[in-house]
Short mmCIF file of C-alpha atoms in Angstrom, two decimals:
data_model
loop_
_atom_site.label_atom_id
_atom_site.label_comp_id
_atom_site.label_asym_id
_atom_site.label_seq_id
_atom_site.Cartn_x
_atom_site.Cartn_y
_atom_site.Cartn_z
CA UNK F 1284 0.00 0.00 0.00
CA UNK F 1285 0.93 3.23 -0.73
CA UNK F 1286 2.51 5.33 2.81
CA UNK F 1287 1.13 8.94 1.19
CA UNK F 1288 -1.73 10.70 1.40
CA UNK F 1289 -2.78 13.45 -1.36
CA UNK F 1290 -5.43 15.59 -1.78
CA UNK F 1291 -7.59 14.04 -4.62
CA UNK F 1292 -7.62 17.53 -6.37
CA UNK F 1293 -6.80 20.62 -6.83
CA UNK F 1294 -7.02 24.05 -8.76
CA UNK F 1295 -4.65 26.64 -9.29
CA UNK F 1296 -4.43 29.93 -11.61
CA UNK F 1297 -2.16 29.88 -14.21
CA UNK F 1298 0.70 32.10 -13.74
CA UNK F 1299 0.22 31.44 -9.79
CA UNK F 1300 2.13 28.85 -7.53
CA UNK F 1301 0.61 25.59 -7.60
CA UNK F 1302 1.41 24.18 -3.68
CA UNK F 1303 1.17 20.42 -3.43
CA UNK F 1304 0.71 18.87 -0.08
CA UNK F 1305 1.64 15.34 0.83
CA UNK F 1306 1.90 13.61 4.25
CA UNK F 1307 3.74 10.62 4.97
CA UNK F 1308 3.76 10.26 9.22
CA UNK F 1309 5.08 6.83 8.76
CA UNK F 1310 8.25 7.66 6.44
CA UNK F 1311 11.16 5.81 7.53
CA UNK F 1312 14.71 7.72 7.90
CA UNK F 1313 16.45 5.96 4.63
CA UNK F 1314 13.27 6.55 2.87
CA UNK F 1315 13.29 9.81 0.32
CA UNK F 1316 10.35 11.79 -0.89
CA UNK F 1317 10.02 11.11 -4.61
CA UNK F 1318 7.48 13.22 -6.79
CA UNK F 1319 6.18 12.19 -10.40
CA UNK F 1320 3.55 13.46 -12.60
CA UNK F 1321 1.60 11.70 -15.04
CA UNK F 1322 0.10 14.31 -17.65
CA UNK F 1323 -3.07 12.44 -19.51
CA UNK F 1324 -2.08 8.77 -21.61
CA UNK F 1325 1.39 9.42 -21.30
CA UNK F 1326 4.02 7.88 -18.34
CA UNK F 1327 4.56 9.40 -15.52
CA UNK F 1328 7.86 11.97 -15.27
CA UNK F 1329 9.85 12.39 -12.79
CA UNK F 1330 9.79 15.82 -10.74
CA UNK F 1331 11.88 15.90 -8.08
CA UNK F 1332 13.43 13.96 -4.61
CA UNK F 1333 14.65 14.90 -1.34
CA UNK F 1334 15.13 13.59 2.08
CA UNK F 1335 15.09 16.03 4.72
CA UNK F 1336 16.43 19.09 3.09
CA UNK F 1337 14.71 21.23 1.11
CA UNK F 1338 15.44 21.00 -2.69
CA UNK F 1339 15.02 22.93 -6.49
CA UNK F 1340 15.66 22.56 -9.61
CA UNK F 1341 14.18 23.78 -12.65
CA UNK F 1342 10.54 22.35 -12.77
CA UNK F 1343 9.78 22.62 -9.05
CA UNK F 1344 11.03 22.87 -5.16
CA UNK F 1345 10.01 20.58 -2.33
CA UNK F 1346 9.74 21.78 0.70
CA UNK F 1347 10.18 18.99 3.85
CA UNK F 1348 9.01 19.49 7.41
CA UNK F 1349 11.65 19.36 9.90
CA UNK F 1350 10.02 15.82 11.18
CA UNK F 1351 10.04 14.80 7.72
CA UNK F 1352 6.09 13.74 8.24
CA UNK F 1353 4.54 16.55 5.19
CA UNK F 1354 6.38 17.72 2.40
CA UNK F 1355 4.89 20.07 -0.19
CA UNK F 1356 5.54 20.41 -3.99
CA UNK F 1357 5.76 24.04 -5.31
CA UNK F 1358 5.28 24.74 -9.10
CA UNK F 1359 6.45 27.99 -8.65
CA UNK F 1360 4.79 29.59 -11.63
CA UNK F 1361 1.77 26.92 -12.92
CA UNK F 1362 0.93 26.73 -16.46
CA UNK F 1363 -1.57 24.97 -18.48
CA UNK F 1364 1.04 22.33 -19.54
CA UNK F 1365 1.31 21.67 -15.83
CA UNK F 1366 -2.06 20.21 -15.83
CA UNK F 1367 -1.57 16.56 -14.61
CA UNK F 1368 -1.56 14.07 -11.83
CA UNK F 1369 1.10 14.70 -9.37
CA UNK F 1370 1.98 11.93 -7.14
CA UNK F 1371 3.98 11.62 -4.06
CA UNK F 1372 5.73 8.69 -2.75
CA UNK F 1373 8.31 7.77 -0.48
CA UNK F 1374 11.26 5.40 -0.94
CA UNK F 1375 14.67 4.30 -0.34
CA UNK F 1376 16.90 5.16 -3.11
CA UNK F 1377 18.22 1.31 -2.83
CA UNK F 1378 16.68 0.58 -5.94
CA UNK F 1379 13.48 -1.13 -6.70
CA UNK F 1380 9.57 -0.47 -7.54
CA UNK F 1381 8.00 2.45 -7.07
CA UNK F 1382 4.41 1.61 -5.42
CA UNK F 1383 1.72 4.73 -6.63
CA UNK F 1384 -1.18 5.99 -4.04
CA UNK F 1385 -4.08 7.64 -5.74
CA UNK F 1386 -2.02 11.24 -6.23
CA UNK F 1387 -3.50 14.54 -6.68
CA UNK F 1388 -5.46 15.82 -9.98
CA UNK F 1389 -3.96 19.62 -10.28
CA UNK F 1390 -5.93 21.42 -12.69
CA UNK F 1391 -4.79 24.92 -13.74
CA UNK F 1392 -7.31 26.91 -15.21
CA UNK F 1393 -6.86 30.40 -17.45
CA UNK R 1003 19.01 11.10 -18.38
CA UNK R 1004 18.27 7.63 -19.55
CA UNK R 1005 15.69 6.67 -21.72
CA UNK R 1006 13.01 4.02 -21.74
CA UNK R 1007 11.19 3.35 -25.27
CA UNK R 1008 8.00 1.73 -25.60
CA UNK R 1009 6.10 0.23 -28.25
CA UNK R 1010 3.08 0.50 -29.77
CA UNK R 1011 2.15 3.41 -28.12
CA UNK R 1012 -1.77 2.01 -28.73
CA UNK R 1013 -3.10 -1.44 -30.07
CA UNK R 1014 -6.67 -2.60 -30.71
CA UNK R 1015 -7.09 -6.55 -31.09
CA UNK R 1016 -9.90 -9.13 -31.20
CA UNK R 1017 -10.99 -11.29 -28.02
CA UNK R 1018 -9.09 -13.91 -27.72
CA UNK R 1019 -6.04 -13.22 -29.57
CA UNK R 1020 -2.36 -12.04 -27.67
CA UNK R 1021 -0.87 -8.93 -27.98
CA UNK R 1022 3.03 -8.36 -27.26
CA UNK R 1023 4.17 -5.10 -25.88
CA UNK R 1024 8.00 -3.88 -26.01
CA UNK R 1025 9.93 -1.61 -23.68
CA UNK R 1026 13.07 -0.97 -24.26
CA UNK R 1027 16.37 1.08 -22.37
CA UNK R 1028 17.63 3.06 -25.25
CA UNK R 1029 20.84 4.27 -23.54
CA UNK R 1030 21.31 2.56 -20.49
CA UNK R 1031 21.39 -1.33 -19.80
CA UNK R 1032 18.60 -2.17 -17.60
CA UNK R 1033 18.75 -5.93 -15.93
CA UNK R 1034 15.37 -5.04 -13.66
CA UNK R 1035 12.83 -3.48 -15.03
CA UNK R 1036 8.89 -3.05 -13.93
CA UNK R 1037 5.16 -3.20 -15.77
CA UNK R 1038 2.41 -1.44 -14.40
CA UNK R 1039 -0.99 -1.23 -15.55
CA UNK R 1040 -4.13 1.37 -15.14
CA UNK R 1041 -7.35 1.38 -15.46
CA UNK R 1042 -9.41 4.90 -16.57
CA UNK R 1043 -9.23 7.60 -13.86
CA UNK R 1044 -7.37 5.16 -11.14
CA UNK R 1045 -3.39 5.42 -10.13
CA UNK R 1046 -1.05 3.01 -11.62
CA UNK R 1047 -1.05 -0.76 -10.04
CA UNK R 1048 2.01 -2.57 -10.32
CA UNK R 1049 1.65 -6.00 -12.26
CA UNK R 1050 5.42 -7.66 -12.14
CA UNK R 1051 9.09 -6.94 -12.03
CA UNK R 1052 11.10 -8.31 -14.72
CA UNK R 1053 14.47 -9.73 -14.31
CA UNK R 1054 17.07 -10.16 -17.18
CA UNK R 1055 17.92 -13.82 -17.62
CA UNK R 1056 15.54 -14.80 -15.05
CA UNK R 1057 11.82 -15.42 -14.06
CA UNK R 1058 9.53 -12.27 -13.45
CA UNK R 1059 7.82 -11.76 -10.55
CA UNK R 1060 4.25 -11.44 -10.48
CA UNK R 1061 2.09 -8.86 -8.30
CA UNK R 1062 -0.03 -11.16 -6.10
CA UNK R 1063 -3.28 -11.45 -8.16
CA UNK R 1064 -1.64 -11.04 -11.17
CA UNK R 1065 -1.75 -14.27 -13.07
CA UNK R 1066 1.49 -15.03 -14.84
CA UNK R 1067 0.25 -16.97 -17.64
CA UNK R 1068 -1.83 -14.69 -18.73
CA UNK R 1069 0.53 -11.96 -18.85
CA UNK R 1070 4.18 -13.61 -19.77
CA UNK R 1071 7.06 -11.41 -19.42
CA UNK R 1072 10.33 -11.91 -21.22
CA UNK R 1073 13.32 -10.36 -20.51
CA UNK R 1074 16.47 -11.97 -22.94
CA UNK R 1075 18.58 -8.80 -22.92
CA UNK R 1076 19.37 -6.13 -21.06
CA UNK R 1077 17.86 -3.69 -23.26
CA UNK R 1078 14.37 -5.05 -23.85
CA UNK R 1079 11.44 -6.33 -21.92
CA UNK R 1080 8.18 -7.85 -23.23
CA UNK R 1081 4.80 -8.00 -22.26
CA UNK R 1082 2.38 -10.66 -23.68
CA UNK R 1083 -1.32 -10.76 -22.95
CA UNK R 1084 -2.29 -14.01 -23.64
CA UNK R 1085 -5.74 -14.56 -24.96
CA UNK R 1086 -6.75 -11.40 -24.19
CA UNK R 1087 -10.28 -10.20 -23.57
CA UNK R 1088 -12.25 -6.93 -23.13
CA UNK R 1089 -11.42 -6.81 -19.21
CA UNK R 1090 -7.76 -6.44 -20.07
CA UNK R 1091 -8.43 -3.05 -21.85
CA UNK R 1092 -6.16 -0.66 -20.23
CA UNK R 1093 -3.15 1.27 -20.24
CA UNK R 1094 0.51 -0.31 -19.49
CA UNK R 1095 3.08 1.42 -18.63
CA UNK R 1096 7.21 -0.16 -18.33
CA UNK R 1097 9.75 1.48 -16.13
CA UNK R 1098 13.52 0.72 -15.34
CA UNK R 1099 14.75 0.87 -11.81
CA UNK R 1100 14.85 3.24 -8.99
CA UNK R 1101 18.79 3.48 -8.63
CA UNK R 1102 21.15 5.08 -6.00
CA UNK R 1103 20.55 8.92 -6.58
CA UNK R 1104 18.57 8.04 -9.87
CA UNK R 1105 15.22 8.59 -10.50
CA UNK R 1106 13.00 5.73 -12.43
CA UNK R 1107 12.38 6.31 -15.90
CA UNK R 1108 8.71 5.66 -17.33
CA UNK R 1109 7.67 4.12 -20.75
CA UNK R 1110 4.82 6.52 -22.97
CA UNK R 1111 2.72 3.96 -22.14
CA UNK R 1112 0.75 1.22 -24.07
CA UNK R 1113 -3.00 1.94 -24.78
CA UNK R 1114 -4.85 -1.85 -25.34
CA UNK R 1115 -8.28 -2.29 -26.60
CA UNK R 1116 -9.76 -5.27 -26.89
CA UNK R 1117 -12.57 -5.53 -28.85
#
């Protein structure tokens, strides 16, 4: 079973930052916060990871709590391309299969 | 970043018949990689993990012999669905592997109608 809860959907304004929740009370220290969206019939892509410290690049930040329990996913700028299925999960990076909850349906809207 | 390549990207077929689905690791050599499958508006379910040179291993509830996996080189995995029928209409998806400081890589996806 998947250890995250999402909301099941969201809105945002384009143009605006698009905040993504996600808690995971039960993550284990070695385990990383992974992110992925999955834009309509196509695979999911790869976002962004972390484990306790707060991380960018150049589609997105995550922002962990200190106790590593929440984490939220910042699209700092949302467009209508960024219209998708974001989904969080946690992990080890030891390798292996990723295991999908039901993630959250952002919708950004003109 | 590495690439993973899959093939067709949608296929309609007739009850009853088997359809084989490819994914491939275009730049990278993958000895593990993973097929998912989804149904309309739900997340993706895992179905098996295929190993290179070796048996896959099945989801429970997923019934090998209906969906055979091969995996003869490191750069290609296959997907059968044997027989297949209407039920098995969905999307499926092939990944590689979750490395150290690497993130998994995701297939476009198969669309399968059966009809």
């Amino acid at each position: 079973d998947a250890k995250t809860t999402q909301p099941t959907s969201m809105d945002c304004a384009e143009g605006r930052a698009a905040n993504l929740p996600c808690n995971h009370s039960t993550i284990s220290g070695n385990e990383y916060v992974y992110w992925y969206r999955q834009i309509h019939s196509q695979g999911p892509q790869y976002i962004i990871h972390g484990l306790k410290n707060n991380e960018t690049n150049e589609m997105a930040s995550l922002i962990i709590t200190e106790d590593r329990k929440s984490s939220t996913l910042i699209l700092p700028h949302a467009t209508l391309r960024d219209t998708a299925v974001y989904y969080c999960i946690v992990k080890d990076n030891q390798g292996g299969k990723l295991i999908f909850g039901q993630g959250t349906e952002l919708s950004v809207k003109p | 970043g590495a690439v993973v390549s899959q093939h067709p990207s949608w296929v309609i077929c007739k009850s009853g018949t088997s359809v084989k689905i490819e994914c491939r690791s275009l730049d990278f050599q993958a000895t593990t990689m993973f097929w998912y499958r989804q149904f309309p508006k739900q997340s993706l379910m895992l179905m098996a993990t295929s190993n290179e040179g070796s048996k896959a291993t099945y989801e429970q509830g997923v019934e090998k012999d209906k969906f055979l996996i091969n995996h003869a080189s490191l750069t290609l995995s296959t997907l059968t669905v044997t027989s297949a029928h209407p039920e098995d209409s969905s999307f499926y998806i092939c990944s590689d592997l979750l490395g150290l400081n690497t993130e998994a890589f995701f297939g476009q996806g198969t669309r399968l109608t059966v009809v």
